[in-house]
CSV table of C-alpha atoms in Angstrom, one decimal:
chain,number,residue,atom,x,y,z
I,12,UNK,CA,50.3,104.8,146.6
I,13,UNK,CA,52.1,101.1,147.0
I,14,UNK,CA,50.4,98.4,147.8
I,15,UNK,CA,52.4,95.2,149.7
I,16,UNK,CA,51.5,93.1,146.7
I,17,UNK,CA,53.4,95.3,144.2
I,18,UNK,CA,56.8,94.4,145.1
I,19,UNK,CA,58.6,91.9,143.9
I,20,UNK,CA,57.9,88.7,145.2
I,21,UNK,CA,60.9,88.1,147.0
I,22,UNK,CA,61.0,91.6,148.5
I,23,UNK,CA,57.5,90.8,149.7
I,24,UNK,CA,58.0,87.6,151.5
I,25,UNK,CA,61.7,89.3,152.9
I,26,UNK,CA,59.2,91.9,154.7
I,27,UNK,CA,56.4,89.6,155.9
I,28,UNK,CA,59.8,87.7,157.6
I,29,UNK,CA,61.3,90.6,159.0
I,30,UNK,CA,57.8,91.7,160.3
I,31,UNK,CA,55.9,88.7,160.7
I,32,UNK,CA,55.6,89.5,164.5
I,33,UNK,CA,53.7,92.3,163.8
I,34,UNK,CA,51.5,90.6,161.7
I,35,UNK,CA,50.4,91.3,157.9
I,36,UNK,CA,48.2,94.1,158.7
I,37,UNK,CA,51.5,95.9,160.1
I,38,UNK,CA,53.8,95.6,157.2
I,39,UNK,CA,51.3,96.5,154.2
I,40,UNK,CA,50.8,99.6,156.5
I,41,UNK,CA,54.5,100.2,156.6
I,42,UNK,CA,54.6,99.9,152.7
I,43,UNK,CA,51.4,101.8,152.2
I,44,UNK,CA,52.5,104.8,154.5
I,45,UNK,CA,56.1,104.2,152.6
I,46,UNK,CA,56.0,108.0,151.1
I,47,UNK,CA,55.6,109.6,154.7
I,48,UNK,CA,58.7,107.5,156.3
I,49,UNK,CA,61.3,107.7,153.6
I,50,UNK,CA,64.8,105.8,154.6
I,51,UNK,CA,67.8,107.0,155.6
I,52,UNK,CA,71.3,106.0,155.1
I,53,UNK,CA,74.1,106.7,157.6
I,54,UNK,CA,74.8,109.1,159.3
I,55,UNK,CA,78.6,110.5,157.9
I,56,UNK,CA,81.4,109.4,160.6
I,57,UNK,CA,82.3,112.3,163.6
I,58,UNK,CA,85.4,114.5,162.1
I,59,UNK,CA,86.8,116.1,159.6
I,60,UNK,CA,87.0,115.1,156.4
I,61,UNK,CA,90.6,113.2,155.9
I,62,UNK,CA,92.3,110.3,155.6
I,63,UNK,CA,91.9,107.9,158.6
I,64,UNK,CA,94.9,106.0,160.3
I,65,UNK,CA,95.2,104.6,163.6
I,66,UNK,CA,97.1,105.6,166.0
I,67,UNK,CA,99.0,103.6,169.2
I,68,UNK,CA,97.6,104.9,172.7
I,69,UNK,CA,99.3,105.0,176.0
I,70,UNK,CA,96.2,102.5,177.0
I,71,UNK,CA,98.0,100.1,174.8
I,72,UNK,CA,95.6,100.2,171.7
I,73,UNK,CA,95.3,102.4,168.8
I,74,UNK,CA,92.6,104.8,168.2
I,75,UNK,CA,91.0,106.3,164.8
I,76,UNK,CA,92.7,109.6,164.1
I,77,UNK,CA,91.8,112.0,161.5
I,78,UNK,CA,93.0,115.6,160.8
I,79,UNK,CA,94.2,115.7,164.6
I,80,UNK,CA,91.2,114.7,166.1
I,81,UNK,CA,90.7,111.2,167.7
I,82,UNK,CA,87.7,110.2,166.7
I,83,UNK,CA,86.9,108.0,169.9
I,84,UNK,CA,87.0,110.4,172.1
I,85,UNK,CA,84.7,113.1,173.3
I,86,UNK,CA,86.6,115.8,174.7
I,87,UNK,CA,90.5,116.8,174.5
I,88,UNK,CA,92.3,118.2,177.4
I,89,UNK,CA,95.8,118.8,178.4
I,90,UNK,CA,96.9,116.6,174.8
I,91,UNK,CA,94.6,113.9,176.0
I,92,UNK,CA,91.1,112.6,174.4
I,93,UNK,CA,88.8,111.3,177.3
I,94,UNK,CA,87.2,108.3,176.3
I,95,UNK,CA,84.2,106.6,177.3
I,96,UNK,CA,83.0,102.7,177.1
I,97,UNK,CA,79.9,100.8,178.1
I,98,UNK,CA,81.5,96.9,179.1
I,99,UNK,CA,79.0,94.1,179.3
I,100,UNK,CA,79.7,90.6,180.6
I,101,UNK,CA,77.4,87.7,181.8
I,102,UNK,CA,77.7,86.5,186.1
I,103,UNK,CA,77.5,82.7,186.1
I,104,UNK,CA,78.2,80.7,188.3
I,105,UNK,CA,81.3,79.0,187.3
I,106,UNK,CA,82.8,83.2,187.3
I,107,UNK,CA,82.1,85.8,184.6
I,108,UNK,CA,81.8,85.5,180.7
I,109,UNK,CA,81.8,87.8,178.2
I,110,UNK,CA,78.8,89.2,176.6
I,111,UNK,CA,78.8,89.5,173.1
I,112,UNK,CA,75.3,91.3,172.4
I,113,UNK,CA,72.4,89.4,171.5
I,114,UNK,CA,69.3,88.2,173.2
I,115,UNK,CA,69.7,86.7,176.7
I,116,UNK,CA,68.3,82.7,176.8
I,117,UNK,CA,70.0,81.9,180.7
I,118,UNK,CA,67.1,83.1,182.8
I,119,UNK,CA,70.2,81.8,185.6
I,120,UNK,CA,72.7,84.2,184.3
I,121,UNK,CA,72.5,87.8,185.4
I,122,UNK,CA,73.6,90.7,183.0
I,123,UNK,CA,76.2,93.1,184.4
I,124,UNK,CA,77.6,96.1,183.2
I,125,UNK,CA,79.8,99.2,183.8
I,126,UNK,CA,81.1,102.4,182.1
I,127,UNK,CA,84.5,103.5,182.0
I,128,UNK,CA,85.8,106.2,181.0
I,129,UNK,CA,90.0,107.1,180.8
I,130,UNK,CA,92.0,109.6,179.1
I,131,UNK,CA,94.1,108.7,176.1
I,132,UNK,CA,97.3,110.7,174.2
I,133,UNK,CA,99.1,109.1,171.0
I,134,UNK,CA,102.2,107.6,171.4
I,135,UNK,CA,103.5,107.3,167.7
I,136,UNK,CA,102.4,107.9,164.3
I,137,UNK,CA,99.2,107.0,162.7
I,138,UNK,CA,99.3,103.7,160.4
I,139,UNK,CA,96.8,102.1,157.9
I,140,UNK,CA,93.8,100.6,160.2
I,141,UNK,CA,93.8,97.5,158.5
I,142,UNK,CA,97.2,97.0,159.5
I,143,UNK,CA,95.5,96.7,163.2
I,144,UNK,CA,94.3,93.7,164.6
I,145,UNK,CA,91.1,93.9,165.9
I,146,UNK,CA,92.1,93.1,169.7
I,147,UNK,CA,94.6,95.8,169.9
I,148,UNK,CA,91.5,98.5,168.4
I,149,UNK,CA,89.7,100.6,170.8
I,150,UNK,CA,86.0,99.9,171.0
I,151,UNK,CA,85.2,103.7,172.6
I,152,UNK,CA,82.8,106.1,171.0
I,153,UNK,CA,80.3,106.2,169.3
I,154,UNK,CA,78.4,103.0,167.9
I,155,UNK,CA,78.8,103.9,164.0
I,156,UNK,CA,82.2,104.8,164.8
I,157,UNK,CA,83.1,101.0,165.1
I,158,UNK,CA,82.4,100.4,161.2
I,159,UNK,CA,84.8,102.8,160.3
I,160,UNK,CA,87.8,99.9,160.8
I,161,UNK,CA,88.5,98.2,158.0
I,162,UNK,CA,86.5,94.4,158.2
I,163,UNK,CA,88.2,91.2,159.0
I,164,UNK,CA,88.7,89.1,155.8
I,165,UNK,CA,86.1,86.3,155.1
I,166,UNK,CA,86.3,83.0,156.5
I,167,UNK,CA,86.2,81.2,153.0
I,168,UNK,CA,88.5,82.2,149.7
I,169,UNK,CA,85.6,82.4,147.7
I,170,UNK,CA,84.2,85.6,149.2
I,171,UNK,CA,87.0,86.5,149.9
I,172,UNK,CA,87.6,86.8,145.8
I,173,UNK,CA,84.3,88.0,145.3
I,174,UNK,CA,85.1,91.1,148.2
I,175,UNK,CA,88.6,92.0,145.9
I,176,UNK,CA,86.7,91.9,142.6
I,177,UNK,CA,83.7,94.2,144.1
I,178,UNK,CA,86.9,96.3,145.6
I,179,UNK,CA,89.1,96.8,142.4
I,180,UNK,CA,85.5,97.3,140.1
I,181,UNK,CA,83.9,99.6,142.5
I,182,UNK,CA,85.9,100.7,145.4
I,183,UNK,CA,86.2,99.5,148.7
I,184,UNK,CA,83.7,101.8,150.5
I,185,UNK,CA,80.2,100.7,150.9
I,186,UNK,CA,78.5,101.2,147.8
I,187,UNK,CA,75.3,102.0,148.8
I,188,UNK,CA,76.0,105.0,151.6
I,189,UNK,CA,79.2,105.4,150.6
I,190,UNK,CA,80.2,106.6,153.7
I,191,UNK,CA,81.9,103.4,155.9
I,192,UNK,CA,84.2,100.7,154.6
I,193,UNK,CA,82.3,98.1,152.6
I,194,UNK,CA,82.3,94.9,155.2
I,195,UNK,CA,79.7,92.3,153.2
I,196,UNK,CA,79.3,91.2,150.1
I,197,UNK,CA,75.8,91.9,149.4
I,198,UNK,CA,73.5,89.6,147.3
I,199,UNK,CA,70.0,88.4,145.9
I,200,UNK,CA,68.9,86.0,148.2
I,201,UNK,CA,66.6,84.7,145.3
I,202,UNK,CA,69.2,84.6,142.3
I,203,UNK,CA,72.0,84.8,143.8
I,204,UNK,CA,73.7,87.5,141.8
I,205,UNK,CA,75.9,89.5,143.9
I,206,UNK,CA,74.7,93.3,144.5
I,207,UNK,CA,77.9,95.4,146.2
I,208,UNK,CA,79.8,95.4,149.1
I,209,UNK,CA,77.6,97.1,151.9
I,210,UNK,CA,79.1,98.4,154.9
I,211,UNK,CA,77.7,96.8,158.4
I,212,UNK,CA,75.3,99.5,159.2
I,213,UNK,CA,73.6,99.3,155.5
I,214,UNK,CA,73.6,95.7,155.1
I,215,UNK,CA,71.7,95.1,158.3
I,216,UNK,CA,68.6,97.3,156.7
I,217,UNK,CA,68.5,96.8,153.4
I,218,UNK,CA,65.7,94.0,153.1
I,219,UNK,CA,63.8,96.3,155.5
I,220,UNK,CA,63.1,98.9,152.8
I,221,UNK,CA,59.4,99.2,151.9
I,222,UNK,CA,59.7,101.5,149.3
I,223,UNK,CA,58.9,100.4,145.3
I,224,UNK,CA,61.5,103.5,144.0
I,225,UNK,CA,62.1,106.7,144.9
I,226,UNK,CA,64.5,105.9,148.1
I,227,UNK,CA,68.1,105.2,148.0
I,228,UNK,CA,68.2,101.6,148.9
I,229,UNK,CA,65.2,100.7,146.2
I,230,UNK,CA,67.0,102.3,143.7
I,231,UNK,CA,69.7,100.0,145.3
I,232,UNK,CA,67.9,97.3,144.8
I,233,UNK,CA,66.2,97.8,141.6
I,234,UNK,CA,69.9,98.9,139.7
I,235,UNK,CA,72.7,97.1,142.1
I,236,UNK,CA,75.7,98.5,141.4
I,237,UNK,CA,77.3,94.9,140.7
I,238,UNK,CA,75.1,93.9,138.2
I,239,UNK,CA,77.0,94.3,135.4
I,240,UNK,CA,79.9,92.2,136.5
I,241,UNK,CA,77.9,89.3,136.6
I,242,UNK,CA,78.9,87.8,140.2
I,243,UNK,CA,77.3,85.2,141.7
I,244,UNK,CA,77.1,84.5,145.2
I,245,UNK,CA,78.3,80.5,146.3
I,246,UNK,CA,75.3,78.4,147.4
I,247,UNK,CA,77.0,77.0,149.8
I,248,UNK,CA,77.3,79.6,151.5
I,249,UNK,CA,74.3,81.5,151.8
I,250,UNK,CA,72.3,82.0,155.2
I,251,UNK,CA,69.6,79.5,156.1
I,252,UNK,CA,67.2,80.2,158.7
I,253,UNK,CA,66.9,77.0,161.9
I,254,UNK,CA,63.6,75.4,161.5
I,255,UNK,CA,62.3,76.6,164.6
I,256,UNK,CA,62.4,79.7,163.2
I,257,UNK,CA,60.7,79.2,160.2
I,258,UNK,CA,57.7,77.3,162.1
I,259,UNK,CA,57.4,80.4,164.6
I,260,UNK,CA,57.1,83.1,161.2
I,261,UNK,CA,54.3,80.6,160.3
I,262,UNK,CA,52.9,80.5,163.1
I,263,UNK,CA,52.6,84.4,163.1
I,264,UNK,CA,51.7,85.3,159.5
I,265,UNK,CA,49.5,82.0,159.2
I,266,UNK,CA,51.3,81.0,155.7
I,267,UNK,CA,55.1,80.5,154.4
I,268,UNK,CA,56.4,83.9,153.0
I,269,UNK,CA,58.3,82.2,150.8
I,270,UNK,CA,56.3,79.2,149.6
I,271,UNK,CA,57.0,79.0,145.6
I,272,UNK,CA,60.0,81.2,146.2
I,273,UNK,CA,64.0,79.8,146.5
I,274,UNK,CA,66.0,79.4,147.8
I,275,UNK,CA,64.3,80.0,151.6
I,276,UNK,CA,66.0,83.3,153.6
C-alpha cells in the first residue's frame, strides 16, 4: 500500500495544494485508499464512430455531425434534432452581464438562469470544425461534448510551435485518453519538460492522480509520451499562483507544499 511520502516530491506537494482544504490527513487517505478508487479517463463522445464535421443549422450555427447523427441534440423528429441549453448570466444593476462560470464574489449581483430548448435541421454540408469560429458553434448538449471542437490556437507563437510539433510527432488527439482533440500542451511544472497535448477534460485532472503506477494517468506521468522529443515548456509562460492564494494553502496545511521545490505551481 502507498504511502503520501512515496511520491515524488513534486506530485506530493501538487496534491497537498489541490487538497489543502481538506487538510493532510485527507489527502494521504486518498493516496493510501488509492487501490480501491482507481481513475478514470473520459468517457468516449455520444455517436457513432466517424469522422466529425460541422454542420450549418437553420438557428444560424453549426452543429457536430457524425454518421447522420447530430451530436448536440437529444432526440430527432420530423428531420429535426431538438436541442437543449442551460443559459446563465449575472442581474446588476447597470442591466445584465454574461456569466462565464466560476465562483460568484458580487454578494450584490444575483445569478439568473434559464433552459431553452429548440429544434434544429442542417442546412448545407458538413465542413472541418476548425474551420468554425467559435461564436457561430452551438454550445447544446452534453458537457464533454463541448471538447470535441477543435481548440482555439494559443495566444503566444511559442506554444503555439510546441502544439504543431506535439501534433505532427504524436497526433493531434489527446494523448493521454485519446478520445477528444488535444487542447493543452501539457508539462512538468517542476522541469519544465513538456509531457503531451491533453485534451480539456484530462488536463484539468491529471495532478489529481494519487496513484504511484498501475493507473493510466501515473503511467502518464511516470513515461510521458513527449519525453523523447525533448520539449521544453517557456518559463515565461508557465502559471503562477496570486499570493493570496498561496498564504490561504498555508494557512490550511500549516507549511509550504512546495518549500525546496521550483519553480512554485
Amino acid at each position: 500500500m502507498v504511502s503520501l511520502d512515496e511520491l515524488p516530491p513534486y506530485r506530493r506537494a501538487q496534491l497537498l495544494w489541490r487538497w489543502a482544504h481538506q487538510g493532510v490527513a485527507f489527502v494521504e487517505d486518498l493516496v493510501r485508499d488509492a487501490e480501491k478508487r482507481p481513475c478514470r479517463l473520459p468517457t468516449p463522445p455520444p455517436g457513432p464512430p466517424g469522422r466529425t464535421l460541422a454542420v450549418p443549422g437553420d438557428d444560424g450555427r453549426f452543429h457536430l455531425e457524425r454518421a447522420g447523427r447530430m451530436l448536440c441534440g437529444e432526440a430527432a423528429a420530423a428531420g429535426a434534432w431538438s436541442h437543449r441549453q442551460h443559459c446563465a448570466w449575472i442581474e446588476r444593476e447597470h442591466g445584465p452581464q454574461e456569466w462565464t462560470g466560476g465562483r460568484q464574489d458580487d454578494t450584490e449581483a444575483a445569478l439568473a438562469s434559464v433552459v431553452t430548448e429548440w429544434p434544429v435541421r442542417a442546412t448545407g454540408p458538413g465542413v472541418d470544425p476548425g474551420t468554425v469560429d467559435r461564436s457561430e458553434r452551438c454550445l447544446g448538449g452534453r458537457y464533454a461534448l463541448l471538447h470535441l471542437w477543435p481548440p482555439r490556437p494559443a495566444r503566444t507563437a511559442s506554444i503555439r510551435r510546441l502544439r504543431a510539433a506535439l501534433v505532427d510527432a504524436l497526433g493531434a488527439d489527446c494523448h493521454l485518453c485519446g478520445l477528444y482533440p488535444g487542447a493543452m500542451v501539457d508539462h512538468d511544472h517542476q522541469s519544465g519538460q513538456v509531457r503531451g497535448l491533453l485534451c480539456a477534460l484530462c488536463n484539468r485532472v491529471l495532478e489529481e492522480c494519487p496513484h504511484l503506477t498501475g493507473c493510466p494517468r501515473a503511467d502518464y506521468l511516470l513515461a510521458p509520451p513527449a519525453a523523447g522529443l525533448n520539449l521544453l515548456y517557456p518559463a515565461s509562460q508557465q502559471w503562477r499562483p496570486k499570493e493570496a492564494t498561496r498564504r490561504r494553502v498555508i494557512e490550511q496545511l500549516g507549511f509550504d507544499p512546495f518549500e525546496g521545490l521550483r519553480p512554485a505551481p
